[in-house]
PDB file of C-alpha atoms in Angstrom:
ATOM      1  CA  UNK A   1     106.802 108.078  92.080  1.00 77.00           C
ATOM      2  CA  UNK A   2     107.009 111.618  93.401  1.00 82.00           C
ATOM      3  CA  UNK A   3     103.895 113.697  92.830  1.00 94.00           C
ATOM      4  CA  UNK A   4     103.707 117.446  93.369  1.00 97.00           C
ATOM      5  CA  UNK A   5     100.157 118.603  93.892  1.00 97.00           C
ATOM      6  CA  UNK A   6      98.473 121.907  93.085  1.00 98.00           C
ATOM      7  CA  UNK A   7      94.856 122.992  93.012  1.00 97.00           C
ATOM      8  CA  UNK A   8      93.627 122.503  89.417  1.00 97.00           C
ATOM      9  CA  UNK A   9      91.767 125.787  89.443  1.00 97.00           C
ATOM     10  CA  UNK A  10      91.056 128.793  91.620  1.00 97.00           C
ATOM     11  CA  UNK A  11      88.998 131.914  91.300  1.00 97.00           C
ATOM     12  CA  UNK A  12      89.570 135.346  92.859  1.00 97.00           C
ATOM     13  CA  UNK A  13      87.751 138.647  92.642  1.00 97.00           C
ATOM     14  CA  UNK A  14      89.597 141.720  91.379  1.00 97.00           C
ATOM     15  CA  UNK A  15      91.356 143.300  94.346  1.00 97.00           C
ATOM     16  CA  UNK A  16      91.061 140.122  96.360  1.00 97.00           C
ATOM     17  CA  UNK A  17      93.666 137.820  97.877  1.00 98.00           C
ATOM     18  CA  UNK A  18      94.290 134.237  96.878  1.00 98.00           C
ATOM     19  CA  UNK A  19      96.740 131.609  98.128  1.00 98.00           C
ATOM     20  CA  UNK A  20      97.810 128.788  95.828  1.00 98.00           C
ATOM     21  CA  UNK A  21      99.532 125.783  97.366  1.00 98.00           C
ATOM     22  CA  UNK A  22     102.117 123.207  96.332  1.00 98.00           C
ATOM     23  CA  UNK A  23     102.279 119.884  98.156  1.00 97.00           C
ATOM     24  CA  UNK A  24     104.421 116.767  97.983  1.00 95.00           C
ATOM     25  CA  UNK A  25     103.077 113.221  97.981  1.00 91.00           C
ATOM     26  CA  UNK A  26     105.921 111.924 100.152  1.00 91.00           C
ATOM     27  CA  UNK A  27     105.659 114.399 103.010  1.00 93.00           C
ATOM     28  CA  UNK A  28     106.087 118.032 103.912  1.00 96.00           C
ATOM     29  CA  UNK A  29     107.494 120.674 101.606  1.00 97.00           C
ATOM     30  CA  UNK A  30     110.380 122.549 103.213  1.00 96.00           C
ATOM     31  CA  UNK A  31     112.845 125.235 102.237  1.00 96.00           C
ATOM     32  CA  UNK A  32     115.209 122.399 101.273  1.00 95.00           C
ATOM     33  CA  UNK A  33     112.979 121.813  98.251  1.00 95.00           C
ATOM     34  CA  UNK A  34     113.743 125.401  97.101  1.00 96.00           C
ATOM     35  CA  UNK A  35     110.133 125.817  95.953  1.00 97.00           C
ATOM     36  CA  UNK A  36     109.722 128.099  92.953  1.00 97.00           C
ATOM     37  CA  UNK A  37     106.682 129.539  91.242  1.00 98.00           C
ATOM     38  CA  UNK A  38     106.065 130.378  87.584  1.00 98.00           C
ATOM     39  CA  UNK A  39     103.333 132.243  85.765  1.00 98.00           C
ATOM     40  CA  UNK A  40     102.351 131.251  82.237  1.00 98.00           C
ATOM     41  CA  UNK A  41      99.859 132.745  79.815  1.00 96.00           C
ATOM     42  CA  UNK A  42      98.766 130.897  76.666  1.00 93.00           C
ATOM     43  CA  UNK A  43     101.423 130.727  73.980  1.00 93.00           C
ATOM     44  CA  UNK A  44     104.118 132.206  76.196  1.00 96.00           C
ATOM     45  CA  UNK A  45     107.118 130.786  77.990  1.00 96.00           C
ATOM     46  CA  UNK A  46     106.855 130.568  81.774  1.00 96.00           C
ATOM     47  CA  UNK A  47     107.842 133.641  83.758  1.00 96.00           C
ATOM     48  CA  UNK A  48     109.706 133.160  87.033  1.00 95.00           C
ATOM     49  CA  UNK A  49     107.869 134.777  89.964  1.00 96.00           C
ATOM     50  CA  UNK A  50     109.361 133.335  93.145  1.00 96.00           C
ATOM     51  CA  UNK A  51     112.401 131.163  93.857  1.00 95.00           C
ATOM     52  CA  UNK A  52     113.974 129.644  96.953  1.00 94.00           C
ATOM     53  CA  UNK A  53     110.613 129.716  98.753  1.00 97.00           C
ATOM     54  CA  UNK A  54     110.173 133.485  99.039  1.00 96.00           C
ATOM     55  CA  UNK A  55     112.600 135.450  96.835  1.00 95.00           C
ATOM     56  CA  UNK A  56     110.906 137.500  94.135  1.00 95.00           C
ATOM     57  CA  UNK A  57     112.465 137.427  90.718  1.00 93.00           C
ATOM     58  CA  UNK A  58     113.560 140.733  89.236  1.00 91.00           C
ATOM     59  CA  UNK A  59     110.638 142.937  88.260  1.00 94.00           C
ATOM     60  CA  UNK A  60     107.981 140.891  90.034  1.00 96.00           C
ATOM     61  CA  UNK A  61     105.611 143.129  92.021  1.00 96.00           C
ATOM     62  CA  UNK A  62     105.404 142.681  95.769  1.00 95.00           C
ATOM     63  CA  UNK A  63     101.780 141.583  95.371  1.00 96.00           C
ATOM     64  CA  UNK A  64     103.292 138.133  94.870  1.00 98.00           C
ATOM     65  CA  UNK A  65     104.608 136.460  98.022  1.00 98.00           C
ATOM     66  CA  UNK A  66     106.035 132.997  98.523  1.00 98.00           C
ATOM     67  CA  UNK A  67     106.054 131.086 101.807  1.00 98.00           C
ATOM     68  CA  UNK A  68     105.723 127.739 103.533  1.00 98.00           C
ATOM     69  CA  UNK A  69     102.255 127.281 105.003  1.00 97.00           C
ATOM     70  CA  UNK A  70     101.915 124.175 107.101  1.00 95.00           C
ATOM     71  CA  UNK A  71     103.352 121.334 105.051  1.00 96.00           C
ATOM     72  CA  UNK A  72     103.074 123.048 101.663  1.00 98.00           C
ATOM     73  CA  UNK A  73     104.682 125.833  99.706  1.00 98.00           C
ATOM     74  CA  UNK A  74     102.350 128.712  99.019  1.00 98.00           C
ATOM     75  CA  UNK A  75     102.017 131.591  96.588  1.00 98.00           C
ATOM     76  CA  UNK A  76      99.858 134.455  97.794  1.00 98.00           C
ATOM     77  CA  UNK A  77      98.607 137.122  95.419  1.00 98.00           C
ATOM     78  CA  UNK A  78      97.211 140.219  97.099  1.00 98.00           C
ATOM     79  CA  UNK A  79      95.192 142.847  95.265  1.00 97.00           C
ATOM     80  CA  UNK A  80      94.556 140.531  92.318  1.00 97.00           C
ATOM     81  CA  UNK A  81      94.427 142.200  88.928  1.00 96.00           C
ATOM     82  CA  UNK A  82      92.873 141.099  85.667  1.00 96.00           C
ATOM     83  CA  UNK A  83      96.252 140.347  84.127  1.00 95.00           C
ATOM     84  CA  UNK A  84      97.037 137.919  86.953  1.00 97.00           C
ATOM     85  CA  UNK A  85      94.671 135.509  85.197  1.00 97.00           C
ATOM     86  CA  UNK A  86      97.165 132.820  84.158  1.00 97.00           C
ATOM     87  CA  UNK A  87      98.375 129.334  84.850  1.00 98.00           C
ATOM     88  CA  UNK A  88     100.672 129.032  87.862  1.00 98.00           C
ATOM     89  CA  UNK A  89     103.183 126.228  88.303  1.00 98.00           C
ATOM     90  CA  UNK A  90     105.346 125.305  91.249  1.00 98.00           C
ATOM     91  CA  UNK A  91     108.471 123.178  91.069  1.00 97.00           C
ATOM     92  CA  UNK A  92     110.287 121.373  93.879  1.00 96.00           C
ATOM     93  CA  UNK A  93     113.938 120.372  93.964  1.00 95.00           C
ATOM     94  CA  UNK A  94     114.249 116.728  95.004  1.00 93.00           C
ATOM     95  CA  UNK A  95     118.051 116.667  95.311  1.00 91.00           C
ATOM     96  CA  UNK A  96     120.600 115.076  92.979  1.00 91.00           C
ATOM     97  CA  UNK A  97     119.718 117.513  90.179  1.00 92.00           C
ATOM     98  CA  UNK A  98     116.109 116.326  89.970  1.00 94.00           C
ATOM     99  CA  UNK A  99     113.130 118.655  89.852  1.00 95.00           C
ATOM    100  CA  UNK A 100     109.400 117.903  89.737  1.00 96.00           C
ATOM    101  CA  UNK A 101     106.699 120.284  88.546  1.00 97.00           C
ATOM    102  CA  UNK A 102     103.238 120.457  89.953  1.00 97.00           C
ATOM    103  CA  UNK A 103     100.304 120.044  87.617  1.00 97.00           C
ATOM    104  CA  UNK A 104      99.556 123.754  87.616  1.00 98.00           C
ATOM    105  CA  UNK A 105      96.685 125.945  88.834  1.00 98.00           C
ATOM    106  CA  UNK A 106      94.478 127.849  86.435  1.00 98.00           C
ATOM    107  CA  UNK A 107      93.656 131.157  88.130  1.00 98.00           C
ATOM    108  CA  UNK A 108      90.570 133.053  87.059  1.00 97.00           C
ATOM    109  CA  UNK A 109      90.067 136.691  88.071  1.00 97.00           C
ATOM    110  CA  UNK A 110      86.381 137.619  88.017  1.00 91.00           C
TER     111      UNK A 110
ATOM    112  CA  UNK B   1     120.801 141.118  77.983  1.00 93.00           C
ATOM    113  CA  UNK B   2     120.627 137.601  79.369  1.00 94.00           C
ATOM    114  CA  UNK B   3     118.733 135.385  76.980  1.00 96.00           C
ATOM    115  CA  UNK B   4     118.327 131.886  75.636  1.00 98.00           C
ATOM    116  CA  UNK B   5     117.385 131.561  71.978  1.00 98.00           C
ATOM    117  CA  UNK B   6     116.118 128.220  70.736  1.00 98.00           C
ATOM    118  CA  UNK B   7     116.019 126.684  67.277  1.00 97.00           C
ATOM    119  CA  UNK B   8     112.892 126.649  65.160  1.00 97.00           C
ATOM    120  CA  UNK B   9     109.897 124.356  64.970  1.00 98.00           C
ATOM    121  CA  UNK B  10     110.318 120.766  63.821  1.00 97.00           C
ATOM    122  CA  UNK B  11     108.001 118.182  62.283  1.00 98.00           C
ATOM    123  CA  UNK B  12     109.121 114.581  62.602  1.00 98.00           C
ATOM    124  CA  UNK B  13     107.741 111.154  61.814  1.00 98.00           C
ATOM    125  CA  UNK B  14     107.270 108.515  64.524  1.00 98.00           C
ATOM    126  CA  UNK B  15     110.525 106.711  65.219  1.00 97.00           C
ATOM    127  CA  UNK B  16     112.704 109.612  64.109  1.00 98.00           C
ATOM    128  CA  UNK B  17     114.969 111.799  66.257  1.00 98.00           C
ATOM    129  CA  UNK B  18     114.958 115.529  66.920  1.00 98.00           C
ATOM    130  CA  UNK B  19     117.733 117.804  68.146  1.00 98.00           C
ATOM    131  CA  UNK B  20     116.841 121.188  69.628  1.00 98.00           C
ATOM    132  CA  UNK B  21     119.429 123.893  70.308  1.00 98.00           C
ATOM    133  CA  UNK B  22     119.481 126.629  72.930  1.00 98.00           C
ATOM    134  CA  UNK B  23     122.031 129.432  72.498  1.00 98.00           C
ATOM    135  CA  UNK B  24     122.876 131.442  75.597  1.00 98.00           C
ATOM    136  CA  UNK B  25     124.111 135.033  75.668  1.00 97.00           C
ATOM    137  CA  UNK B  26     124.643 137.799  78.190  1.00 97.00           C
ATOM    138  CA  UNK B  27     126.095 135.665  80.975  1.00 96.00           C
ATOM    139  CA  UNK B  28     128.897 133.236  81.806  1.00 97.00           C
ATOM    140  CA  UNK B  29     127.565 130.045  80.234  1.00 97.00           C
ATOM    141  CA  UNK B  30     129.593 127.673  82.389  1.00 96.00           C
ATOM    142  CA  UNK B  31     128.446 129.245  85.656  1.00 96.00           C
ATOM    143  CA  UNK B  32     124.961 127.744  85.359  1.00 96.00           C
ATOM    144  CA  UNK B  33     123.218 124.550  84.401  1.00 96.00           C
ATOM    145  CA  UNK B  34     120.583 124.113  81.726  1.00 98.00           C
ATOM    146  CA  UNK B  35     117.374 122.179  82.166  1.00 98.00           C
ATOM    147  CA  UNK B  36     114.947 121.123  79.478  1.00 98.00           C
ATOM    148  CA  UNK B  37     111.216 121.285  80.165  1.00 98.00           C
ATOM    149  CA  UNK B  38     108.416 120.273  77.812  1.00 98.00           C
ATOM    150  CA  UNK B  39     104.724 121.032  77.603  1.00 98.00           C
ATOM    151  CA  UNK B  40     102.317 118.904  75.583  1.00 98.00           C
ATOM    152  CA  UNK B  41      99.328 120.729  74.078  1.00 96.00           C
ATOM    153  CA  UNK B  42      96.921 121.753  76.830  1.00 95.00           C
ATOM    154  CA  UNK B  43      99.060 120.080  79.493  1.00 97.00           C
ATOM    155  CA  UNK B  44     101.397 121.160  82.275  1.00 97.00           C
ATOM    156  CA  UNK B  45     105.153 121.548  82.450  1.00 97.00           C
ATOM    157  CA  UNK B  46     107.301 118.409  82.583  1.00 97.00           C
ATOM    158  CA  UNK B  47     110.942 118.454  83.680  1.00 97.00           C
ATOM    159  CA  UNK B  48     113.061 116.411  81.275  1.00 98.00           C
ATOM    160  CA  UNK B  49     116.558 116.692  82.622  1.00 97.00           C
ATOM    161  CA  UNK B  50     119.543 118.858  83.557  1.00 97.00           C
ATOM    162  CA  UNK B  51     123.082 119.349  82.368  1.00 97.00           C
ATOM    163  CA  UNK B  52     125.945 121.181  84.003  1.00 95.00           C
ATOM    164  CA  UNK B  53     127.335 123.575  81.411  1.00 94.00           C
ATOM    165  CA  UNK B  54     130.655 123.484  83.286  1.00 91.00           C
ATOM    166  CA  UNK B  55     131.295 119.766  83.668  1.00 93.00           C
ATOM    167  CA  UNK B  56     128.763 118.321  81.223  1.00 93.00           C
ATOM    168  CA  UNK B  57     127.332 115.882  83.758  1.00 96.00           C
ATOM    169  CA  UNK B  58     123.668 115.132  83.318  1.00 97.00           C
ATOM    170  CA  UNK B  59     120.586 113.833  85.050  1.00 96.00           C
ATOM    171  CA  UNK B  60     117.505 112.768  83.096  1.00 97.00           C
ATOM    172  CA  UNK B  61     113.915 112.179  84.105  1.00 96.00           C
ATOM    173  CA  UNK B  62     113.396 108.490  84.628  1.00 94.00           C
ATOM    174  CA  UNK B  63     110.653 108.178  81.999  1.00 95.00           C
ATOM    175  CA  UNK B  64     113.002 109.520  79.299  1.00 97.00           C
ATOM    176  CA  UNK B  65     116.122 107.533  80.246  1.00 94.00           C
ATOM    177  CA  UNK B  66     117.568 105.877  77.166  1.00 95.00           C
ATOM    178  CA  UNK B  67     115.801 108.185  74.692  1.00 97.00           C
ATOM    179  CA  UNK B  68     117.182 111.604  75.605  1.00 98.00           C
ATOM    180  CA  UNK B  69     120.680 113.073  75.467  1.00 98.00           C
ATOM    181  CA  UNK B  70     121.696 116.551  76.589  1.00 98.00           C
ATOM    182  CA  UNK B  71     125.035 118.115  75.709  1.00 97.00           C
ATOM    183  CA  UNK B  72     126.623 121.546  75.735  1.00 97.00           C
ATOM    184  CA  UNK B  73     129.147 123.240  73.491  1.00 97.00           C
ATOM    185  CA  UNK B  74     131.009 125.757  75.630  1.00 96.00           C
ATOM    186  CA  UNK B  75     132.771 127.246  72.592  1.00 96.00           C
ATOM    187  CA  UNK B  76     129.442 128.549  71.300  1.00 97.00           C
ATOM    188  CA  UNK B  77     127.528 128.722  74.621  1.00 97.00           C
ATOM    189  CA  UNK B  78     124.925 126.393  73.189  1.00 98.00           C
ATOM    190  CA  UNK B  79     123.010 123.545  74.783  1.00 98.00           C
ATOM    191  CA  UNK B  80     121.422 120.735  72.797  1.00 98.00           C
ATOM    192  CA  UNK B  81     118.695 118.238  73.585  1.00 98.00           C
ATOM    193  CA  UNK B  82     118.220 115.167  71.398  1.00 98.00           C
ATOM    194  CA  UNK B  83     115.160 112.961  71.749  1.00 98.00           C
ATOM    195  CA  UNK B  84     115.088 109.661  69.859  1.00 98.00           C
ATOM    196  CA  UNK B  85     112.430 107.107  68.903  1.00 98.00           C
ATOM    197  CA  UNK B  86     109.824 109.835  68.772  1.00 98.00           C
ATOM    198  CA  UNK B  87     106.185 108.986  69.463  1.00 97.00           C
ATOM    199  CA  UNK B  88     103.035 111.004  68.999  1.00 97.00           C
ATOM    200  CA  UNK B  89     102.943 111.805  72.704  1.00 97.00           C
ATOM    201  CA  UNK B  90     106.309 113.569  72.365  1.00 98.00           C
ATOM    202  CA  UNK B  91     104.476 116.331  70.508  1.00 98.00           C
ATOM    203  CA  UNK B  92     105.089 119.359  72.704  1.00 98.00           C
ATOM    204  CA  UNK B  93     106.746 122.716  73.112  1.00 98.00           C
ATOM    205  CA  UNK B  94     110.269 122.156  74.388  1.00 98.00           C
ATOM    206  CA  UNK B  95     111.871 124.836  76.571  1.00 98.00           C
ATOM    207  CA  UNK B  96     115.415 125.265  77.800  1.00 98.00           C
ATOM    208  CA  UNK B  97     115.930 127.137  81.058  1.00 97.00           C
ATOM    209  CA  UNK B  98     118.963 128.444  82.898  1.00 97.00           C
ATOM    210  CA  UNK B  99     119.351 126.800  86.269  1.00 94.00           C
ATOM    211  CA  UNK B 100     121.093 127.756  89.453  1.00 84.00           C
ATOM    212  CA  UNK B 101     118.707 127.212  92.334  1.00 77.00           C
ATOM    213  CA  UNK B 102     115.753 127.842  90.072  1.00 85.00           C
ATOM    214  CA  UNK B 103     114.844 128.025  86.418  1.00 92.00           C
ATOM    215  CA  UNK B 104     115.290 131.766  86.080  1.00 90.00           C
ATOM    216  CA  UNK B 105     115.711 132.472  82.370  1.00 94.00           C
ATOM    217  CA  UNK B 106     113.680 130.589  79.769  1.00 96.00           C
ATOM    218  CA  UNK B 107     114.068 130.138  76.057  1.00 97.00           C
ATOM    219  CA  UNK B 108     111.172 131.019  73.808  1.00 97.00           C
ATOM    220  CA  UNK B 109     110.241 127.393  73.226  1.00 98.00           C
ATOM    221  CA  UNK B 110     110.479 125.055  70.230  1.00 98.00           C
ATOM    222  CA  UNK B 111     107.403 123.267  68.921  1.00 98.00           C
ATOM    223  CA  UNK B 112     108.100 119.652  68.009  1.00 98.00           C
ATOM    224  CA  UNK B 113     105.309 117.865  66.185  1.00 98.00           C
ATOM    225  CA  UNK B 114     105.429 114.094  65.738  1.00 98.00           C
ATOM    226  CA  UNK B 115     103.069 112.955  63.017  1.00 96.00           C
ATOM    227  CA  UNK B 116     102.985 110.366  60.276  1.00 94.00           C
TER     228      UNK B 116
END
C-alpha cells in the first residue's frame, strides 16, 4: 500500500520561514509524481497552492514555493503570516489515474 | 467564472446508498476529468476516484471498489458519485474537483451523514 507522508504538525513564527515536506513510502518523490499542495482552513474546501511541483496557482502569493528537496516534495512559506495558519496537504500522482494524499500538516503561526 | 456546485447535505441509514452531484460551469466540461475526494470529521483528505468527462472511463480507489460508481452527464455538465452499502465510517464531506494535472477547482463540499 502506497503511503504519502507529511509532518503531522509544524510551528513557525510570524515573518519566519518554514518548509513542509511530502514523502513516498516506496521511494523518492520526483517531478513525475506532479506533486501538488493544498491549503485548507476549518469548514472550507481545499485551496490549490502549487501544482506540478513548483507552479503557483492563480492568485497565490510568491511567499509560497514548491520544489523537490532531496527525495521529497517540499512547500516553503517565507514571511509567514497569521492567516497562513491552516492545514496543508500534498498529493502525488501515481500514474494510471491514481492519486494519493498525504495525511496533512497542521501549521501553527505563533 | 469557473465553478463546481455540489448538491446539498444528505442523511442516510447504514446500508443505504447516496448519490452526490457536481455541476460544472465556466469551462469546457469534457476537456477535464473530475475526481472525488472525501474528508471524514477531523481527518485528512482521501482520494476516492477519477472519471474522464470526455470518455467516461473511471478509476476508483481500491478500498472503495465495488461500492462506488462515478458517471458524468455531458448534456448538463454534471458529474455524479454514488456510494452504496453505506457504513458509519462513510460519514464525511465529499468534494468534487476538476482535474488536469492537478485538482485545481473544488466544489463546496457535500456533507453525508450515515446514522441509524
